[in-house]
Short mmCIF file of C-alpha atoms in Angstrom, two decimals:
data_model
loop_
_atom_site.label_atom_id
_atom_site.label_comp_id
_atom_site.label_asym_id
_atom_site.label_seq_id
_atom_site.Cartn_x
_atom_site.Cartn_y
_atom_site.Cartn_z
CA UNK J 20 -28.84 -8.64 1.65
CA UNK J 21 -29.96 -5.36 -0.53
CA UNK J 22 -28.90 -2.29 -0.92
CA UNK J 23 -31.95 -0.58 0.92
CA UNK J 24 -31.77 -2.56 3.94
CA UNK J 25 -28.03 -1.66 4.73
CA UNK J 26 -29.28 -0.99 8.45
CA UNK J 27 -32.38 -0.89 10.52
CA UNK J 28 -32.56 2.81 10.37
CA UNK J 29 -30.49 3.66 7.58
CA UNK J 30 -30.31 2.83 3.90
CA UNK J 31 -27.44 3.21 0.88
CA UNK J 32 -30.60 5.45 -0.99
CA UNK J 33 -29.80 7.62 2.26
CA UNK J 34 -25.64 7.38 2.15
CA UNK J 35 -25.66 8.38 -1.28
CA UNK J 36 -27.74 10.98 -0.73
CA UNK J 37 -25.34 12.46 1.48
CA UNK J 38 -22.06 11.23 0.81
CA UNK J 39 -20.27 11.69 -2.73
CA UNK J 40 -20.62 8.47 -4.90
CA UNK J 41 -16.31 8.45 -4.89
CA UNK J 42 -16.68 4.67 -4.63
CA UNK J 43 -18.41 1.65 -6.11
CA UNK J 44 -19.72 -0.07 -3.12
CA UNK J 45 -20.52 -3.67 -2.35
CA UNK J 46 -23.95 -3.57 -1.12
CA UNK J 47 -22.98 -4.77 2.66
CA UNK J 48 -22.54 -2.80 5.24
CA UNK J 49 -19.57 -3.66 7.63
CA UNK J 50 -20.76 -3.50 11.80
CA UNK J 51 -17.99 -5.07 14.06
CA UNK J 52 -14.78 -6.90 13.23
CA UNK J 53 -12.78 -9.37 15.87
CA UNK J 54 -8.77 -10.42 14.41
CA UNK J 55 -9.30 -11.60 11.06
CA UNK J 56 -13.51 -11.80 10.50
CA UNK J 57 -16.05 -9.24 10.01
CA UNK J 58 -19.87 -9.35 11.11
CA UNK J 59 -21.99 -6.88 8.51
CA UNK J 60 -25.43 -4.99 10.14
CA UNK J 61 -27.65 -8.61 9.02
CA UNK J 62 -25.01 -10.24 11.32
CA UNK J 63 -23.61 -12.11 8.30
CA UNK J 64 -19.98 -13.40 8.95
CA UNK J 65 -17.21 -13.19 6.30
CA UNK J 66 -13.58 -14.14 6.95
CA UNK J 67 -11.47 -10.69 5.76
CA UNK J 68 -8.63 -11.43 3.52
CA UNK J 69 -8.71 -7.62 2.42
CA UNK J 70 -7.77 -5.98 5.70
CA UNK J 71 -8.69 -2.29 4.95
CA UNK J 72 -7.03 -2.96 1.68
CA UNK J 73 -3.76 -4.07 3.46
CA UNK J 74 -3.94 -1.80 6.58
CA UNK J 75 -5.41 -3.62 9.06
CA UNK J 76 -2.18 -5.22 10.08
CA UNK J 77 -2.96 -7.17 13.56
CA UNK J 78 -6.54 -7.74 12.49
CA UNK J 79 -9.54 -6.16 13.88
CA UNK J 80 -10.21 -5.32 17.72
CA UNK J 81 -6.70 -6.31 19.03
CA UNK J 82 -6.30 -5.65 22.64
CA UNK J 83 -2.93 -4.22 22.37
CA UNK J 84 -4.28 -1.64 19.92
CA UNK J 85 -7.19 -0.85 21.82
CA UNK J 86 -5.27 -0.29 25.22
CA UNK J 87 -2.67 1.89 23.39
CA UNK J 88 -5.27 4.11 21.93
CA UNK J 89 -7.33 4.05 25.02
CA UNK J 90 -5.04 5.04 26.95
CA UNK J 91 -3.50 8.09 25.16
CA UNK J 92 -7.31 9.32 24.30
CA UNK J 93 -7.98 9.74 27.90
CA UNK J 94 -4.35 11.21 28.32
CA UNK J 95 -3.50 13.76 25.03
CA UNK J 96 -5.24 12.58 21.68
CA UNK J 97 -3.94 16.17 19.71
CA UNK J 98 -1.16 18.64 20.20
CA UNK J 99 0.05 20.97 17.55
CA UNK J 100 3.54 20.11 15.82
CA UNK J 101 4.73 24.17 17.13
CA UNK J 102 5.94 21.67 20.35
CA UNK J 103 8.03 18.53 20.77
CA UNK J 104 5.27 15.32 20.90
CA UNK J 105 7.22 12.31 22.80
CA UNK J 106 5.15 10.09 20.96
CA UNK J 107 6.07 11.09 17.68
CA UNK J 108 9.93 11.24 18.75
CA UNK J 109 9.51 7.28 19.87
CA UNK J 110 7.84 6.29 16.67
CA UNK J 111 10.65 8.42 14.48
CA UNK J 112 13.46 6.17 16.92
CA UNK J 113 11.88 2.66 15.85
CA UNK J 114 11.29 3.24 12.40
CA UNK J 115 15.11 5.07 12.42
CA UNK J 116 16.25 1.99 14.14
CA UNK J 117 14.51 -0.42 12.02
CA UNK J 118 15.47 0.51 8.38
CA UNK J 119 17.89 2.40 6.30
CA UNK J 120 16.35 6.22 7.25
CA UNK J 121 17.66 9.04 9.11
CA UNK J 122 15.12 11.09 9.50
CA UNK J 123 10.79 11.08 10.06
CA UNK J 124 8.35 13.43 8.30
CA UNK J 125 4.85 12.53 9.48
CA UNK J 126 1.11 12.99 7.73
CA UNK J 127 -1.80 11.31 7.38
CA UNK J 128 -2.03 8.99 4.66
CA UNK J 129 0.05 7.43 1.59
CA UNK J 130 -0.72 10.08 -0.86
CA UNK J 131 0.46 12.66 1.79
CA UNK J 132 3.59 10.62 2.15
CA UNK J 133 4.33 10.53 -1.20
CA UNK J 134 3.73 14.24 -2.09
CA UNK J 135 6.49 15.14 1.12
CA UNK J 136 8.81 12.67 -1.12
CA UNK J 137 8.27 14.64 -4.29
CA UNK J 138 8.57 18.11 -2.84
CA UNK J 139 11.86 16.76 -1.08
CA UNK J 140 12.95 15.41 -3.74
CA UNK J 141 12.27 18.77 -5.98
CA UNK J 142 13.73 20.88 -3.10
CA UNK J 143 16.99 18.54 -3.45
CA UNK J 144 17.30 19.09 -7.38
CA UNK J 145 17.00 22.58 -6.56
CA UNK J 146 19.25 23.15 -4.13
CA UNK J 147 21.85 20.35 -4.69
CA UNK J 148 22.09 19.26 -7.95
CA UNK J 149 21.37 22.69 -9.26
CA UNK J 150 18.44 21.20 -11.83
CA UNK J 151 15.82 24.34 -12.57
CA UNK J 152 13.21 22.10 -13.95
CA UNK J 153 13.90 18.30 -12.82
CA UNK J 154 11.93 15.52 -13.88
CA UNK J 155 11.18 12.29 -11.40
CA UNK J 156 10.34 8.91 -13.60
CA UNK J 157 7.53 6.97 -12.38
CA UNK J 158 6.50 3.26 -13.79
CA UNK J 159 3.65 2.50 -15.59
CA UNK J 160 0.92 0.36 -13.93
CA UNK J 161 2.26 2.65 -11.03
CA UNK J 162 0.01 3.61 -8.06
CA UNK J 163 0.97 6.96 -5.77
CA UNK J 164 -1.96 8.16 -4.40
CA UNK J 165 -4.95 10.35 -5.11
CA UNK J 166 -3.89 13.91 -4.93
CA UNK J 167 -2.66 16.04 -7.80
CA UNK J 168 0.53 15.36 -7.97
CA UNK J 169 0.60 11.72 -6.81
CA UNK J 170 -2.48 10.92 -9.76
CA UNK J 171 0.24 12.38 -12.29
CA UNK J 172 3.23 10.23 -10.72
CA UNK J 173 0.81 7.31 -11.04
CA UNK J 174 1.59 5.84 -14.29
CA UNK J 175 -2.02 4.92 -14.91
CA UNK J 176 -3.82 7.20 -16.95
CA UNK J 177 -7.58 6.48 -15.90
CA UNK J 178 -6.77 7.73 -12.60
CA UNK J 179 -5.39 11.06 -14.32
CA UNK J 180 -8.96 11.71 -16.88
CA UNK J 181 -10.65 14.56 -16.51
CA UNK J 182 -7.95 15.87 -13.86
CA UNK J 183 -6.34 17.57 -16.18
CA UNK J 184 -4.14 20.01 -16.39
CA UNK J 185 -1.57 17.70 -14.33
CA UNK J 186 1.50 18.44 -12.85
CA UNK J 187 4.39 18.98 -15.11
CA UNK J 188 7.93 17.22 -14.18
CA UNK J 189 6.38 13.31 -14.63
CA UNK J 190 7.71 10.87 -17.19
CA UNK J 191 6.98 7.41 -17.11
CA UNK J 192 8.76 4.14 -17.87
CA UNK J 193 7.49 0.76 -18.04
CA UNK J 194 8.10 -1.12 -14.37
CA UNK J 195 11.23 -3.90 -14.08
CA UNK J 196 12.42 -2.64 -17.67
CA UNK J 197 16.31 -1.95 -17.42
CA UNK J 198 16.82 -0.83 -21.07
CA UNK J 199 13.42 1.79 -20.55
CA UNK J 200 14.80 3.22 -17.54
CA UNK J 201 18.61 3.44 -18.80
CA UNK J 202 16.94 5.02 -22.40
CA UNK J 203 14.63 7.28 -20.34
CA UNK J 204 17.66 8.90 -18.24
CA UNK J 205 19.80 9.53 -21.16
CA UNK J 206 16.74 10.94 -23.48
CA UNK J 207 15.92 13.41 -20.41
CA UNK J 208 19.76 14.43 -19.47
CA UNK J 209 20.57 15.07 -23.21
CA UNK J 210 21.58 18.58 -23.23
CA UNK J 211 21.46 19.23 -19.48
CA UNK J 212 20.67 16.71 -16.37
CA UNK J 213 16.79 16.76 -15.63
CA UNK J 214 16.09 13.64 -13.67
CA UNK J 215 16.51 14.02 -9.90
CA UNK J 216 14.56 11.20 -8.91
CA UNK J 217 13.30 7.40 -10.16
CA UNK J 218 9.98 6.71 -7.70
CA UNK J 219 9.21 3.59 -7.90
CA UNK J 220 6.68 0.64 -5.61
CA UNK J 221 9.38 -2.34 -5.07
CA UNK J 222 6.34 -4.71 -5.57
CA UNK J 223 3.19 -2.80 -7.65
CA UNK J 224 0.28 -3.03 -5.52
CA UNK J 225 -3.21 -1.70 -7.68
CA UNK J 226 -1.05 -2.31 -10.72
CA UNK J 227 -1.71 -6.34 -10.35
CA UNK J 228 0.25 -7.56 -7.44
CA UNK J 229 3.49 -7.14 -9.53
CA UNK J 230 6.67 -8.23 -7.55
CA UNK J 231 10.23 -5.98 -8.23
CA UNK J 232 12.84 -8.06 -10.47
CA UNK J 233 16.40 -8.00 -8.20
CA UNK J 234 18.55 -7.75 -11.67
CA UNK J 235 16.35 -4.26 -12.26
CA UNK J 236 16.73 -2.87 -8.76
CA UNK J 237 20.08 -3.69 -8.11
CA UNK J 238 20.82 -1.79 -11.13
CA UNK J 239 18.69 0.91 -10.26
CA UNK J 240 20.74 1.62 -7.45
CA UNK J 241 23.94 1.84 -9.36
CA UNK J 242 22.28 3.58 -11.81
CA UNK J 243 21.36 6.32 -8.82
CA UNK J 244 25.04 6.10 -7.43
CA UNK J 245 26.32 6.87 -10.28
CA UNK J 246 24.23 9.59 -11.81
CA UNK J 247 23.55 11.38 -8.25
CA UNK J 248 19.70 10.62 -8.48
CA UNK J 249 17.60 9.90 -5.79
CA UNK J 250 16.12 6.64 -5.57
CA UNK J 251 12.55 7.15 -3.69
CA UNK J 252 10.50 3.91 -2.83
CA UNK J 253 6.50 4.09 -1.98
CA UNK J 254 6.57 1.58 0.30
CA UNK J 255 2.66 2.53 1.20
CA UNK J 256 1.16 -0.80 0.43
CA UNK J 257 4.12 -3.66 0.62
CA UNK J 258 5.64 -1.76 4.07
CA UNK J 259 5.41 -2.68 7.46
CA UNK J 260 5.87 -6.56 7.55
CA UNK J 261 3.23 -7.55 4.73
CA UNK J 262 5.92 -8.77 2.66
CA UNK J 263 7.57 -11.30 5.49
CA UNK J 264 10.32 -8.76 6.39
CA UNK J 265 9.49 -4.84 7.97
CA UNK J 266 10.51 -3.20 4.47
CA UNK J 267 9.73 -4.00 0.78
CA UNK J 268 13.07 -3.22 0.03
CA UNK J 269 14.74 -5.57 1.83
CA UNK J 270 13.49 -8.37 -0.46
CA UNK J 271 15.83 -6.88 -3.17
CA UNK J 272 18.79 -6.13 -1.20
CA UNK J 273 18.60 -2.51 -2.16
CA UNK J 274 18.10 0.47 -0.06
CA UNK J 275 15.91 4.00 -1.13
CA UNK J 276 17.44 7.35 -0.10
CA UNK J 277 13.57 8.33 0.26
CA UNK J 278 10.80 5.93 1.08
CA UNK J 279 7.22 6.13 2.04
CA UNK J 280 4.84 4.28 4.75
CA UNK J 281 1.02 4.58 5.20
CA UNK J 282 -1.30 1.95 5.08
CA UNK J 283 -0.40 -0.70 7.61
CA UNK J 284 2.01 1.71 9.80
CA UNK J 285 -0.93 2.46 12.33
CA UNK J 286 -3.16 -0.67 11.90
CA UNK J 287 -5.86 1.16 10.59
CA UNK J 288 -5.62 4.76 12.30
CA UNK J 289 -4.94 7.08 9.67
CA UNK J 290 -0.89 8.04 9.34
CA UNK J 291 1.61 8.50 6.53
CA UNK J 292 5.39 8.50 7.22
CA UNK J 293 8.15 10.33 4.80
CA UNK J 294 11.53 8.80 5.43
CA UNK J 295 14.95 9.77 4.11
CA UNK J 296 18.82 9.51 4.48
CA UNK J 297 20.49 12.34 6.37
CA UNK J 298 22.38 13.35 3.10
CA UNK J 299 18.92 14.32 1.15
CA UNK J 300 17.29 15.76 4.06
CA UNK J 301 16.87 19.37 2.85
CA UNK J 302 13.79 20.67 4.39
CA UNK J 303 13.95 23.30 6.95
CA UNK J 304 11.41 24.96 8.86
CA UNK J 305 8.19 26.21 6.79
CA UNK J 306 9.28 23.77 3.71
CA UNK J 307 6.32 21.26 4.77
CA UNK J 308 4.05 20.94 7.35
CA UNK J 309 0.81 18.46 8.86
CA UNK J 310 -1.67 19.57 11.35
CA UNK J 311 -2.56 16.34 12.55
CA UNK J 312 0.37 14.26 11.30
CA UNK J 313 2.37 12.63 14.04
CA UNK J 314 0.08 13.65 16.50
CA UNK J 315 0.26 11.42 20.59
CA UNK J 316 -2.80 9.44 19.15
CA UNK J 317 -2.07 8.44 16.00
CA UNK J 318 1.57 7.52 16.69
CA UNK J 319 1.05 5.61 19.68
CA UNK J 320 -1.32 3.48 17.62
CA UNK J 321 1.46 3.32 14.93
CA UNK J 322 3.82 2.03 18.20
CA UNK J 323 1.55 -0.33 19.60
CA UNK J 324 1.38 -2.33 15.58
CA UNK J 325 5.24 -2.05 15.33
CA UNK J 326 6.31 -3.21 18.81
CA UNK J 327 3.74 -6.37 18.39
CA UNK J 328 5.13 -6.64 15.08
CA UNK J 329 8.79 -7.41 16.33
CA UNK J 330 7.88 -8.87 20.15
CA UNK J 331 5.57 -10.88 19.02
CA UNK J 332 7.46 -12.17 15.95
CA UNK J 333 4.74 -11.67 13.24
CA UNK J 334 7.09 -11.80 10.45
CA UNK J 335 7.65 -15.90 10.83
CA UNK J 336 3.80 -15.99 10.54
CA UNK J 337 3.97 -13.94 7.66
CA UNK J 338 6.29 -16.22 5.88
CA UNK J 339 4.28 -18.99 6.46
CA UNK J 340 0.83 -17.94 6.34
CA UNK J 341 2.12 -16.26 2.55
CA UNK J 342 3.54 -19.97 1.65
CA UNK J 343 0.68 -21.60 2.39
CA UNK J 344 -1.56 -19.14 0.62
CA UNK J 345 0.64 -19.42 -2.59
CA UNK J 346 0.77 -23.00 -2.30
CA UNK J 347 -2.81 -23.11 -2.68
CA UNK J 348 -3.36 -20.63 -5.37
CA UNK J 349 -0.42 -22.92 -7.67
CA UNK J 350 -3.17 -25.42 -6.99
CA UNK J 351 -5.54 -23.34 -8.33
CA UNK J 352 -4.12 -22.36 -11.28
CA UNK J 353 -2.85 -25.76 -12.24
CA UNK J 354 -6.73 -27.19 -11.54
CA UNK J 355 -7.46 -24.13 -14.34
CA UNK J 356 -4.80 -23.40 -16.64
CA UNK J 357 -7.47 -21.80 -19.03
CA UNK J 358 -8.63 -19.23 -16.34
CA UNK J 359 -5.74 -18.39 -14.33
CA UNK J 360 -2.51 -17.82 -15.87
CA UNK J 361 0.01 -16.93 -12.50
CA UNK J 362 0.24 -16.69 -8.56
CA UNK J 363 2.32 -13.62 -7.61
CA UNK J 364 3.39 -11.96 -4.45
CA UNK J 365 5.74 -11.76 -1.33
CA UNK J 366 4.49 -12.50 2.35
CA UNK J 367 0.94 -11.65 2.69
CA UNK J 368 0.40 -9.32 -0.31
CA UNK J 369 -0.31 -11.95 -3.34
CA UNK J 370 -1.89 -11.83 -6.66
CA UNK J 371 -3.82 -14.21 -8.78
CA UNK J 372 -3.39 -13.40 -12.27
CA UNK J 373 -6.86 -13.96 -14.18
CA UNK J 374 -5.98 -14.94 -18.05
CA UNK J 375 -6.15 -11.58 -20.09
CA UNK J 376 -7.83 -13.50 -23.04
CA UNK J 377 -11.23 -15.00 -21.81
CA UNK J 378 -14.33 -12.94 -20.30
CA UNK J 379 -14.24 -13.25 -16.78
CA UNK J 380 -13.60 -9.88 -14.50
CA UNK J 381 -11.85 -10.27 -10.80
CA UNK J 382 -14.72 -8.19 -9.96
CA UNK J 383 -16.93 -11.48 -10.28
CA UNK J 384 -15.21 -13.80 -8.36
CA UNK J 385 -14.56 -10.81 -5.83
CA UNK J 386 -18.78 -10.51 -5.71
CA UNK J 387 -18.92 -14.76 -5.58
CA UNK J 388 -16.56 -14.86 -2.60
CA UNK J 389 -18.73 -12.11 -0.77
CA UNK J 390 -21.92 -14.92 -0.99
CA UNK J 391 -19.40 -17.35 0.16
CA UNK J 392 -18.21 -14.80 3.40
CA UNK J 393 -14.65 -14.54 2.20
CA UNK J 394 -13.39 -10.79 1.59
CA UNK J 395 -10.60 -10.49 -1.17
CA UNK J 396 -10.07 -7.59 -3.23
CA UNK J 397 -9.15 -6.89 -7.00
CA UNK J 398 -6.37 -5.30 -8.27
CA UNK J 399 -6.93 -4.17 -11.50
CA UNK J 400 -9.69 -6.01 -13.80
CA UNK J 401 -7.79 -9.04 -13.69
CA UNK J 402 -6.29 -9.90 -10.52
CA UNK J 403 -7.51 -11.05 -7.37
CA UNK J 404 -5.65 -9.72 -4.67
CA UNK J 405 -5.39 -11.20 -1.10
CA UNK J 406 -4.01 -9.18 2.24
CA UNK J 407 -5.13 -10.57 5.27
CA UNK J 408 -4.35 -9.00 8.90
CA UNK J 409 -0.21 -10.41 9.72
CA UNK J 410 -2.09 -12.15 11.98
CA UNK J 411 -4.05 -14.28 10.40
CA UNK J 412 -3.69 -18.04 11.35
CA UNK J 413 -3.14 -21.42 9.52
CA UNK J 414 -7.05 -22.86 9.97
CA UNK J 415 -7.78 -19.44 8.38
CA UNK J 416 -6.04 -19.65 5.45
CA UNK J 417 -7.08 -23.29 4.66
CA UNK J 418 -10.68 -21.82 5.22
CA UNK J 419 -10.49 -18.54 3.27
CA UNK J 420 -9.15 -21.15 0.40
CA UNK J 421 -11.70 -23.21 0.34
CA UNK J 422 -14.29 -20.58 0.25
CA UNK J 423 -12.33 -19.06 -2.91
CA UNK J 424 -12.89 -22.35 -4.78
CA UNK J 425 -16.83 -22.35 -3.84
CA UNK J 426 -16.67 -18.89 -5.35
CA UNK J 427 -14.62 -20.15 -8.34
CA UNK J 428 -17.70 -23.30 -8.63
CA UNK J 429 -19.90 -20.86 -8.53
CA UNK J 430 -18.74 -18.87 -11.95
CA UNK J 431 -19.62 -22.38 -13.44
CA UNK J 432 -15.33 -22.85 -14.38
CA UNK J 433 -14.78 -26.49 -14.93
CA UNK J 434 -11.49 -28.22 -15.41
#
């Protein structure tokens, strides 16, 4: 298809008109979606391995979803967080119940999530460890979110041009680097202690697809202990099951005093979640606020994902569908040692590293697969990235590969 005939009665030359150009679009326009496929407005078919960019966790059109969301539409969709919201209560008490957190602050996306972590985590350097101007260390390759202050905790500095001037209280460290870290602490507490926080992704998400080392976190977490620094985790991307268990964290047997949920919390309904240990829960009334975060709608979306999530036992599919995807991207890169260099990931979040040294973009074989009707995503220039729905099954994994190597034929790569 072409751009101009995105729809019957409406063309991109007519979106952009209208909407800012914030995004590089792929000239399709996306109609209906049913579990793990999407139909565009030409009625063209493509199997989604991107899933909102790992959000759409049980797929598209589920019927649990839909009845959840039906249902509280047509009962109380908004309410204003000056009362108590059952709703949001319930979906505090399963993600309270289901990881190492205390306590629930709710917004409405990852960014938003991330900037409650920072402000709690400045509040707590204020008021605990009596720090006047504390510092939080990010990673490089990093990615927090879009705002201000989550562009300048993002340790990648064409998402901070032109944005300028940023936030002050950022430094930066280079991700699964113990000596950087350990040097970084000591060059900032030098004549008095600065760093109140380390936020870090336990596997980088837009930075490639980049997994957490155990040696660095488990140190990390000493490190913390010892020096009374908060450990903060953005689990906005890795969260919620997509790496075979409910938490990133519990793939490196380490557990955040802060950590952040978004993308997949809701399956697609916009929410953000701020969660934290009892001990570093210092907000009081008028500290932070949401007008529509945790509101009946959004969190009994966020309630219908989770409790299909654990009665429905998506994890074991996650495991397995996240196998067999890796298994067949080893195959790939052994088939084409010159072009692709390393499969990374966890569950259903995984990477394909593209070699850094030859002239071929993720973009392309992200544009090939399109032709093909397969959906994957980049991450970075060189990395394809693939997050299907938690649901997707085993015929759809062995079908979404084999449209990945007629996209690979396609860019004319021989073996």
């Amino acid at each position: 298809m072409t751009p101009e005939t995105l729809t019957k009665s409406f063309t991109s030359q007519t979106f952009d008109h209208y909407v800012m150009e914030t995004y590089g679009r792929f000239p399709i326009a996306i109609e209906r979606g049913k579990g793990c496929r999407l139909w565009d407005t030409e009625g063209k078919d493509y199997l989604d391995l991107v899933a909102g960019i790992a959000t759409c966790t049980l797929g598209h059109g589920h019927p649990t979803l839909i009845k959840a969301v039906t249902e509280q539409i047509a009962k109380l969709h908004h309410v204003s967080n000056l009362y108590y919201i059952p709703e949001q209560g319930e979906l505090a008490q399963w993600l309270v119940e289901h990881s190492c957190a205390d306590r629930a602050f709710f917004c409405n996306s990852g960014a938003e999530a991330n900037e409650a972590a920072i402000k709690l985590a400045r509040k707590y350097a204020h008021t605990v460890l009596n720090i006047s101007n504390p510092v939080i260390l990010t990673a490089k390759a990093s990615f927090h979110g879009r705002t201000l202050a989550t562009i300048t905790a993002t340790g990648q500095p064409k998402y901070q041009k032109h944005f300028d001037p940023l936030v002050p209280g950022f430094a930066y460290v280079p991700y699964n680097d113990l000596e950087a870290i350990e040097s970084a602490i000591a060059q900032w507490n030098q004549d008095e202690p600065r760093v109140a926080a380390i936020l870090v992704e336990p596997l980088q998400g837009e930075g490639g697809v980049c997994p957490g080392n155990l040696e660095y976190f488990l140190r990390l977490r000493k490190i913390c202990d010892q020096a009374g620094i908060l450990l903060i985790f953005d689990e906005v991307q890795v969260g919620v099951g997509r790496s075979g268990k409910y938490w990133g964290y519990e793939n490196l047997g380490v557990e955040p005093d802060i950590f952040t949920s978004a993308k997949g919390l809701a399956g697609g309904i916009p929410i953000g979640a701020m969660l934290c240990r009892e001990f570093c829960d210092v907000f009081t009334p008028g500290d932070h606020a949401s007008t529509f975060g945790g509101n009946p709608f959004v969190c009994s979306a966020a309630l219908a994902v989770l409790n299909t999530l654990e009665q429905e036992d998506i994890l074991s599919n996650v495991i397995a569908r996240g196998e067999q995807i890796r298994k067949h991207l080893r195959a790939i890169a052994s088939e084409f040692p010159e072009v692709f260099t390393e499969v990374r990931g966890w569950g259903l979040i995984n990477g394909l590293q593209i070699n850094p040294e030859i002239d071929l973009n993720a973009i392309e074989i992200v544009k090939s697969a399109m032709k093909e009707g397969l959906l994957i995503a980049p991450a970075g220039g060189k990395v394809l990235r693939f997050v299907p729905p938690l649901i997707i099954s085993d015929a759809e994994v062995e079908e979404g590969m084999e449209k990945l190597k007629s996209a690979i034929a396609s860019q004319g790569i021989n073996n």
